[in-house]
mmCIF file of C-alpha atoms and ligand atoms in Angstrom:
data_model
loop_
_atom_site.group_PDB
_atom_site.id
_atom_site.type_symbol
_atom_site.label_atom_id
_atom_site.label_comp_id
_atom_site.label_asym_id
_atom_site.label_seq_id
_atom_site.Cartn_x
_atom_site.Cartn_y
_atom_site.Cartn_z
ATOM 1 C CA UNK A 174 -45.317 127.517 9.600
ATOM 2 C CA UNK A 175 -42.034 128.781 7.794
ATOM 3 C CA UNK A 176 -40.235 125.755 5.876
ATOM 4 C CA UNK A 177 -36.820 124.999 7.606
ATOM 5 C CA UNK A 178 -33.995 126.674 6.692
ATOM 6 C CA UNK A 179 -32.191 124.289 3.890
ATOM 7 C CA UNK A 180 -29.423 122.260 5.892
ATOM 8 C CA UNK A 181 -26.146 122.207 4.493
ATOM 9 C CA UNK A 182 -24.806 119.382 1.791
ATOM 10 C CA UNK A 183 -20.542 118.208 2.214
ATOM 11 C CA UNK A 184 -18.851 116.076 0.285
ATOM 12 C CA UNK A 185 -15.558 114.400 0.602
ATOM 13 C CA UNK A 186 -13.737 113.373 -2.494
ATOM 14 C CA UNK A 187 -10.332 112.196 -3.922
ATOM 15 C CA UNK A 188 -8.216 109.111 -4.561
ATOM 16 C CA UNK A 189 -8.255 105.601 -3.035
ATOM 17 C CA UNK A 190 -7.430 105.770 0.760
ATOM 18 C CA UNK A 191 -7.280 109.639 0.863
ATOM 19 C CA UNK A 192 -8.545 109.642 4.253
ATOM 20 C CA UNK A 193 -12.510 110.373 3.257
ATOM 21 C CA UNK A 194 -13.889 108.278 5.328
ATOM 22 C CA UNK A 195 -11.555 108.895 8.184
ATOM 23 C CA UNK A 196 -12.176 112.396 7.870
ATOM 24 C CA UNK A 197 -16.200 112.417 7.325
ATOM 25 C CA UNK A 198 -16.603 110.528 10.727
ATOM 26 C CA UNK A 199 -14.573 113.040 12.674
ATOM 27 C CA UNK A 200 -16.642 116.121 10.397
ATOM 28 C CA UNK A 201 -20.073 114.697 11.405
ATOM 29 C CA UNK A 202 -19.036 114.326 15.205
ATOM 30 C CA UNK A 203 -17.967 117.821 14.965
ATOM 31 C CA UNK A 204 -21.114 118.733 13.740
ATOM 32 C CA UNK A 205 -23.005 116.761 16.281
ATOM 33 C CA UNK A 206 -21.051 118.655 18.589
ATOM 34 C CA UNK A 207 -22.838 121.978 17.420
ATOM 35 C CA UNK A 208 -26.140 120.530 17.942
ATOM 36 C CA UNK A 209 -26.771 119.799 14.332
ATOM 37 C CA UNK A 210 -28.795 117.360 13.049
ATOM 38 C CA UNK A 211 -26.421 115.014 10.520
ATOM 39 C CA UNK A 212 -26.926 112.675 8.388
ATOM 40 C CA UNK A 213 -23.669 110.828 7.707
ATOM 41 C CA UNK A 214 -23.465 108.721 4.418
ATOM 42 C CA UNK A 215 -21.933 107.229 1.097
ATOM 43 C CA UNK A 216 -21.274 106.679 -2.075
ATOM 44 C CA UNK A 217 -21.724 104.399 -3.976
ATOM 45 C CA UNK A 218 -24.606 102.917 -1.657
ATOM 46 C CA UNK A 219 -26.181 105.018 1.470
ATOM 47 C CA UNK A 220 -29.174 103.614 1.195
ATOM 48 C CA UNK A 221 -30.703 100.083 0.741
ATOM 49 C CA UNK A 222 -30.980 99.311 -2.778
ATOM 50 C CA UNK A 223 -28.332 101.833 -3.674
ATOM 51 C CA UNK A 224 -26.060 99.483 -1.142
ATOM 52 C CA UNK A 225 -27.220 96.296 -3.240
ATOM 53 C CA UNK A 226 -25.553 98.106 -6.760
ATOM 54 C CA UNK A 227 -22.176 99.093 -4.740
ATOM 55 C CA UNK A 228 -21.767 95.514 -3.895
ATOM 56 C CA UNK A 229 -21.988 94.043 -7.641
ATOM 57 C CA UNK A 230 -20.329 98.035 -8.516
ATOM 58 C CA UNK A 231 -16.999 97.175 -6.523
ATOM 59 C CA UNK A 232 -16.993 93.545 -6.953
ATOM 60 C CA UNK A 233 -16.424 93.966 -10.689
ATOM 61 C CA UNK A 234 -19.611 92.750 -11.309
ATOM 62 C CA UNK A 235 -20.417 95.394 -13.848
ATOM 63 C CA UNK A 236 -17.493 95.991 -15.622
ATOM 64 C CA UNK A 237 -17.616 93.363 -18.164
ATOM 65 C CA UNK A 238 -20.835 94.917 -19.661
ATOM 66 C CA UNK A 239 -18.474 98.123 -20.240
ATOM 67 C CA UNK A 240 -17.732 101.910 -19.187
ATOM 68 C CA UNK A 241 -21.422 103.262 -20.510
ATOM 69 C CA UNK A 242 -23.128 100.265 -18.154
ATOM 70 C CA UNK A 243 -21.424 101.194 -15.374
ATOM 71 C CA UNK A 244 -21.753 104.956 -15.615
ATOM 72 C CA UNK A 245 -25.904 104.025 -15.886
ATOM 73 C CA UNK A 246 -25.133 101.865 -12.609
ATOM 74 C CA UNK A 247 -23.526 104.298 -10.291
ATOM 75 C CA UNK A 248 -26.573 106.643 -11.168
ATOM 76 C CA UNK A 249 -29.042 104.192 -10.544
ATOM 77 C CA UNK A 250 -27.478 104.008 -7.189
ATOM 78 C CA UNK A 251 -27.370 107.603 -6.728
ATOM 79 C CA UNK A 252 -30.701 108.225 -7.582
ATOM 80 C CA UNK A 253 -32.140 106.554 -5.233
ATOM 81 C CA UNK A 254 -29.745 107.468 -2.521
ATOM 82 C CA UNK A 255 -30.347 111.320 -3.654
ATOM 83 C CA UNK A 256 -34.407 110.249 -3.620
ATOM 84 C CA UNK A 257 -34.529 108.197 -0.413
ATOM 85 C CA UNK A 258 -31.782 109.863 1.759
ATOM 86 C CA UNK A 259 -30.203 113.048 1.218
ATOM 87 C CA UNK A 260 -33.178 115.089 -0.444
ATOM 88 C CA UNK A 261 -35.525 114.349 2.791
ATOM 89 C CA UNK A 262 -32.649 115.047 5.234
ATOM 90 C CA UNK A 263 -31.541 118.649 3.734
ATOM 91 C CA UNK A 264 -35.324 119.619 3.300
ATOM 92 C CA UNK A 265 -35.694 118.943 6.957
ATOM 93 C CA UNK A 266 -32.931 121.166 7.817
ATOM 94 C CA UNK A 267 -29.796 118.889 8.033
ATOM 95 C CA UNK A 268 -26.856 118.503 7.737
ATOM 96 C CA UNK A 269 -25.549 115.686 4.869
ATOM 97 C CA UNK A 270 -21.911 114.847 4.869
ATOM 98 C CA UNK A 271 -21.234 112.372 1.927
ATOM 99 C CA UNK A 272 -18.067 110.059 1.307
ATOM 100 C CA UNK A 273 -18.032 110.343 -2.623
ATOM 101 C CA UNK A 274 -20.886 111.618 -4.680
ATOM 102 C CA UNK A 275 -20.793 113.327 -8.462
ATOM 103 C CA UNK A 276 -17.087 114.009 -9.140
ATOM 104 C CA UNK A 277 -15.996 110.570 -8.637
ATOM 105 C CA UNK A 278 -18.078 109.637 -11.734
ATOM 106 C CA UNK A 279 -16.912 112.973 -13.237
ATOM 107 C CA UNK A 280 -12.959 111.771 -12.259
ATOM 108 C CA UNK A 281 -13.727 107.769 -12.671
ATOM 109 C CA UNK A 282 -16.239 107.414 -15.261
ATOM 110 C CA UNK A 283 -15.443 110.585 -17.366
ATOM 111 C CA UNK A 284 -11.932 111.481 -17.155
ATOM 112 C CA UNK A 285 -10.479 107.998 -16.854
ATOM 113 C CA UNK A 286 -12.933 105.609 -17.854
ATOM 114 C CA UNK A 287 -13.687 107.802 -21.440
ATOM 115 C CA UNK A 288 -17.405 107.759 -20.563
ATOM 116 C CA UNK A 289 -18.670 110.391 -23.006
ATOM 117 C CA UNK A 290 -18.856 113.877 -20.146
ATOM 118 C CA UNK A 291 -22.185 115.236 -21.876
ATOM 119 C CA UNK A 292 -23.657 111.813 -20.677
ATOM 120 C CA UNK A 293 -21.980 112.305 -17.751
ATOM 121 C CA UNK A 294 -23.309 115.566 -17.059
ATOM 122 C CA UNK A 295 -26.850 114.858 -18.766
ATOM 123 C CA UNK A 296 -27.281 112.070 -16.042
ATOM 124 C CA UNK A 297 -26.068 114.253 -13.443
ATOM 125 C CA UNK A 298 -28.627 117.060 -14.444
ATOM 126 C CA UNK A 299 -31.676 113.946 -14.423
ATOM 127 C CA UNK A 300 -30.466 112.350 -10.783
ATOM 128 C CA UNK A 301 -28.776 115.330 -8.712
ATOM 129 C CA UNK A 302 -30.640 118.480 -10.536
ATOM 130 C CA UNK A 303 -30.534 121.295 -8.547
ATOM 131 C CA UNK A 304 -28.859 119.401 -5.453
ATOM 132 C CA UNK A 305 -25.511 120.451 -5.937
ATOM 133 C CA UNK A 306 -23.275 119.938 -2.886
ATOM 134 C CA UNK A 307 -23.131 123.445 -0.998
ATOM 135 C CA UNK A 308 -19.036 122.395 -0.092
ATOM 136 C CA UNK A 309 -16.478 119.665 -1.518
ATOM 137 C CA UNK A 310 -13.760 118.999 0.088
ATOM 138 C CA UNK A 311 -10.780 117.596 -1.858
ATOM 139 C CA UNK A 312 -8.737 115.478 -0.302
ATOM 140 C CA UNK A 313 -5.569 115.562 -2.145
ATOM 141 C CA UNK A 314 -2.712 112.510 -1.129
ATOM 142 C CA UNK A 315 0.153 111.671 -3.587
ATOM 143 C CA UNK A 316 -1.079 108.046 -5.392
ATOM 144 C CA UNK A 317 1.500 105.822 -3.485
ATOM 145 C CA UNK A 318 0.484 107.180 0.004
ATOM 146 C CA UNK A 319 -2.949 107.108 -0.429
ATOM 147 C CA UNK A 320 -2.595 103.039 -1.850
ATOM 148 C CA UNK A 321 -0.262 102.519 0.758
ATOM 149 C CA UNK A 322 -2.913 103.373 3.493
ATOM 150 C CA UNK A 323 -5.702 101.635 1.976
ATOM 151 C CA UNK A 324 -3.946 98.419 1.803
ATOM 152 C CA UNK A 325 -2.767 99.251 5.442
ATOM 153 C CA UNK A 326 -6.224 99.609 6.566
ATOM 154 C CA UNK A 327 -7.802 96.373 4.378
ATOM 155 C CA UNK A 328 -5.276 94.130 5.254
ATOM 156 C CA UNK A 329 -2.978 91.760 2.551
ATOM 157 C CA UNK A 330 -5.678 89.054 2.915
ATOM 158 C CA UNK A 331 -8.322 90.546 2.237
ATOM 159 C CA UNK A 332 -9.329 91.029 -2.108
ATOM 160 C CA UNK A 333 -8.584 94.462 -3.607
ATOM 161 C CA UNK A 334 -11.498 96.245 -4.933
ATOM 162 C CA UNK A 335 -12.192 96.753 -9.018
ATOM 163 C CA UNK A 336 -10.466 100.096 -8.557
ATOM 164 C CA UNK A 337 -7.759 99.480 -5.853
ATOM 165 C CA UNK A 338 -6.644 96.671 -9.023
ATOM 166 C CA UNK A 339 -5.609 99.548 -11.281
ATOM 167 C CA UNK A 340 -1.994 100.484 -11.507
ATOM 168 C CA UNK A 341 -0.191 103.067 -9.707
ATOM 169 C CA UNK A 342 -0.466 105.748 -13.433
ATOM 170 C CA UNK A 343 -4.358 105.302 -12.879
ATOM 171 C CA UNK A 344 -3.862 106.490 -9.614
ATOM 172 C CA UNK A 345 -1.800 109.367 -11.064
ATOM 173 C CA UNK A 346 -4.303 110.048 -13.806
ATOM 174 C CA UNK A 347 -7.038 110.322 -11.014
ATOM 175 C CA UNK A 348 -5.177 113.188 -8.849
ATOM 176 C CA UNK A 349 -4.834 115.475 -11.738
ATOM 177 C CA UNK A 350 -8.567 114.691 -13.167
ATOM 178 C CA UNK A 351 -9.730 115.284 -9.404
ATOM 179 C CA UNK A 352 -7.414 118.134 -9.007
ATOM 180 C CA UNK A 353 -8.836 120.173 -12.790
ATOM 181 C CA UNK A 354 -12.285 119.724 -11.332
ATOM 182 C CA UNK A 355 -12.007 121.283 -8.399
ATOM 183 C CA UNK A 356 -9.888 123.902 -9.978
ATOM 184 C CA UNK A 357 -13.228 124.459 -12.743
ATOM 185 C CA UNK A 358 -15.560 124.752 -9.906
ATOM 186 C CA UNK A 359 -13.244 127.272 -6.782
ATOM 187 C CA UNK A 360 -16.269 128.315 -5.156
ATOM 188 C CA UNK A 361 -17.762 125.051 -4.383
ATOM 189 C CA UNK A 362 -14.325 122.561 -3.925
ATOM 190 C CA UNK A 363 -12.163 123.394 -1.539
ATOM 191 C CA UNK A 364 -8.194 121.207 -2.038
ATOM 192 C CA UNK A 365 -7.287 120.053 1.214
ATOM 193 C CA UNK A 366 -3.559 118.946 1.491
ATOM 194 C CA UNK A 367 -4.340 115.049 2.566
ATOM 195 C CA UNK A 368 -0.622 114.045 3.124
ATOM 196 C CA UNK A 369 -0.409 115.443 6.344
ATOM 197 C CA UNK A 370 -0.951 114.019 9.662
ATOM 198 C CA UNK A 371 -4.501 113.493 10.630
ATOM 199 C CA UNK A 372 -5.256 116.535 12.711
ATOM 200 C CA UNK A 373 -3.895 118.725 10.327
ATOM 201 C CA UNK A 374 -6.170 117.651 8.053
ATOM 202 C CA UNK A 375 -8.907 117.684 10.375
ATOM 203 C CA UNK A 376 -8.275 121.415 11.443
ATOM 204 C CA UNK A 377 -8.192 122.350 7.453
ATOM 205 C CA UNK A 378 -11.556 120.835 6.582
ATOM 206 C CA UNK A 379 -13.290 122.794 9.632
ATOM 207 C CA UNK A 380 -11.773 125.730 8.455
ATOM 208 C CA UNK A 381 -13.065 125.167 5.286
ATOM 209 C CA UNK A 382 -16.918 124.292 6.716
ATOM 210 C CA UNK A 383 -16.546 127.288 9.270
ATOM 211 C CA UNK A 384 -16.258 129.533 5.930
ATOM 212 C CA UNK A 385 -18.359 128.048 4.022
ATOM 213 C CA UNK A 386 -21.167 127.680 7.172
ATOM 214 C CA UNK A 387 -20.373 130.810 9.162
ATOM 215 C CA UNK A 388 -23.447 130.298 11.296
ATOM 216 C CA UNK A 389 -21.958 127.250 12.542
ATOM 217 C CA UNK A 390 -19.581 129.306 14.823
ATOM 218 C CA UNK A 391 -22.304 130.300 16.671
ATOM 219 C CA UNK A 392 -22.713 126.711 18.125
ATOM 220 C CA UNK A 393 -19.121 125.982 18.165
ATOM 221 C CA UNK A 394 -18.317 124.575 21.465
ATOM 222 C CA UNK A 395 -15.541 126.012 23.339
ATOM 223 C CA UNK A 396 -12.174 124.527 22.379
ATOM 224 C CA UNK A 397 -10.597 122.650 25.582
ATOM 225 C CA UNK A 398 -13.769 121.061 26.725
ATOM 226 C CA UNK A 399 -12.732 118.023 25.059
ATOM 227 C CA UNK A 400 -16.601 118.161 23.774
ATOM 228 C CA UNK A 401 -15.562 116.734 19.900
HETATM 229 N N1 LIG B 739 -16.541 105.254 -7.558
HETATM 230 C C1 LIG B 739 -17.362 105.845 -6.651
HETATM 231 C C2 LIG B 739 -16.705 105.481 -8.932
HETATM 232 O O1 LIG B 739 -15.958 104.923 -9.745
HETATM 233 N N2 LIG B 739 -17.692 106.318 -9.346
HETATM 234 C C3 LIG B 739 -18.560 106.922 -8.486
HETATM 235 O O2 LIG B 739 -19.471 107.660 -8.915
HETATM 236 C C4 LIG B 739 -18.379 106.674 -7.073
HETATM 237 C C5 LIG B 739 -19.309 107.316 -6.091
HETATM 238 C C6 LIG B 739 -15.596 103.270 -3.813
HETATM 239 C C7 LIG B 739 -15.028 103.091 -5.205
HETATM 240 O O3 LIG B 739 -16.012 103.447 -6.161
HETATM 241 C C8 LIG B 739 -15.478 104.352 -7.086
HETATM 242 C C9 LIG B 739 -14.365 105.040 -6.372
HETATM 243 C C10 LIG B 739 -13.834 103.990 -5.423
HETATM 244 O O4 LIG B 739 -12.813 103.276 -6.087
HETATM 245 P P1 LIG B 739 -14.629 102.677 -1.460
HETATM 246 O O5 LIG B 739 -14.325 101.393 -0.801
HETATM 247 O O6 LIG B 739 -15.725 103.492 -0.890
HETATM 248 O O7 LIG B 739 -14.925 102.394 -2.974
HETATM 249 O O8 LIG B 739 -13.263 103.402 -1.680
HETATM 250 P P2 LIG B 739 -12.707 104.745 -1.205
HETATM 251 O O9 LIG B 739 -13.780 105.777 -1.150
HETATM 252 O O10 LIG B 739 -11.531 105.075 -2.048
HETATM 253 O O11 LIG B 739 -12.276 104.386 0.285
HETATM 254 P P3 LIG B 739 -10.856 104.135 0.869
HETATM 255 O O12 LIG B 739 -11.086 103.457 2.162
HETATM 256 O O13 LIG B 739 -9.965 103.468 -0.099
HETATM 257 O O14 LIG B 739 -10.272 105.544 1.113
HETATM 258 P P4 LIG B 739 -10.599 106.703 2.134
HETATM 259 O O15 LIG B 739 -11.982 106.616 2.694
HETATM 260 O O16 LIG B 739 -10.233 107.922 1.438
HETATM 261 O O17 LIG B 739 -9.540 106.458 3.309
HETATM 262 P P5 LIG B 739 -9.749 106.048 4.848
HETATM 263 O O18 LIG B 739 -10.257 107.184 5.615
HETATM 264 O O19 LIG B 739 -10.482 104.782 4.894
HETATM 265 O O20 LIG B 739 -8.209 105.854 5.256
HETATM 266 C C11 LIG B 739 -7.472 104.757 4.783
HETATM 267 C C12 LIG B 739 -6.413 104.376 5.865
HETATM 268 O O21 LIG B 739 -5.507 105.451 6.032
HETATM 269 C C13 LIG B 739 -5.499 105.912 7.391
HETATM 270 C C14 LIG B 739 -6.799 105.407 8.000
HETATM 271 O O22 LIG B 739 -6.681 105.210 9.388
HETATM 272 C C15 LIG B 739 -7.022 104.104 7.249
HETATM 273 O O23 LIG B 739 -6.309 103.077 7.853
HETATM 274 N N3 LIG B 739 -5.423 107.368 7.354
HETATM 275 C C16 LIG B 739 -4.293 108.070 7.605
HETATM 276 N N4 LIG B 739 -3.057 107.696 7.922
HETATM 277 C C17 LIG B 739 -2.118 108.691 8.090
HETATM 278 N N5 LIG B 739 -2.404 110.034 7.957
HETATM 279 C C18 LIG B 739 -3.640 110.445 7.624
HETATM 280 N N6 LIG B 739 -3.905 111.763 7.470
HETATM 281 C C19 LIG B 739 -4.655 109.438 7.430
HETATM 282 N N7 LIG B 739 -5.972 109.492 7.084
HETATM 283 C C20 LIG B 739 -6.420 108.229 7.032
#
């Protein structure tokens, strides 16, 4: 019997409170909607023990031991995620659609945390190899939107995260390092103007998936039947 067809890998990236996560849930019901098998997850974590690391990751836990620890952490996580999770699902013929995965340690580790980028890039060559995402999408907000909606959305009681903590420059720094890597690799990120209104950025990033995935037309549903 033929090996299935290779499903497709999507990732969402950009700043804090970008709208990734919004925006992957409404992706993967869209592709649930075209009868495709999806596997919706996340970075860092998505699986068990990759979960475990994200906790001490975003706590702060890590930081103390420096920028070259934490780099080694967040690919600990991710290989394990890649093994466990996302390898098995595109080999069957899915569908992944990631929140984060290897330029937010190219943007947070390399660009602004002055992690050394050939260690960057020889750890991405030993976890990810060949499993480069087939589509990024870039979610692109201005720095005080994007912290104004994630505080929104966690609430003023609730602890900001080791990156949330950082200064509004950081913030800054991380839309231009976000926006050069994108700009190195045009055929695989796609910049998505985040500041609008939710639907408008919905519409962009199937625009974006529908060009990328042409086949997926074919199982489009008809618009107006509310089937989303
Ligand atoms: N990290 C991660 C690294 O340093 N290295 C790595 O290798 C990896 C993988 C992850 C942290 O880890 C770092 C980066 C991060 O700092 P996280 O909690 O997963 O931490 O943080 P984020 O991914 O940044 O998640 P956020 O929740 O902050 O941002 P999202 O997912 O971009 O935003 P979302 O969708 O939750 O939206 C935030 C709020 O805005 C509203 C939503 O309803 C929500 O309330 N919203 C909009 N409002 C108006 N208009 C729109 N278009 C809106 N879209 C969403």
């Amino acid at each position: 019997m033929a090996a299935p067809e290779r499903g497709g890998f999507i990732t969402l990236e950009g700043g804090e409170g970008a709208g990734k996560s919004t925006q992957a849930a409404l992706l993967v019901s869209r592709l649930l909607a075209c009868g495709t098998d999806v596997v919706a997850t996340r970075e860092p974590g998505g699986s068990p023990r990759a979960e475990a690391i994200r906790a001490a990751l975003l706590a702060g836990a890590v930081a103390p031991l420096g920028p070259i620890a934490e780099t080694l952490m967040f690919s600990a996580a991710r290989l394990d995620h890649v093994d466990t999770k996302i390898r098995p699902a595109l080999e069957r013929g899915a569908f992944v659609v990631c929140d984060r995965f290897i330029d937010s340690t190219r943007v947070y580790q390399g660009e602004l945390g002055h992690t050394d980028p050939t260690l960057i890039a020889s750890l991405e060559r030993v976890v990810v190899g060949d499993l480069k995402p087939d589509l990024t999408l870039l979610l692109d907000v201005a720095p005080a939107t994007g912290l104004a909606r994630a505080l929104a959305r966690r609430g003023t009681d609730a602890v900001a995260d080791r990156f949330e903590r950082e200064g509004e420059g950081f913030h800054e720094r991380l839309r231009t390092a976000f926006l050069a890597v994108a700009a190195r690799e045009p055929e695989r990120c796609r910049v998505i103007d985040g500041n609008q209104g939710s639907d408008a950025v919905t519409e962009a990033i199937w625009a974006a998936v529908l060009s990328r995935f042409p086949r997926l037309q074919l199982h489009e549903p008809k618009s107006g039947t509310g089937d989303r």
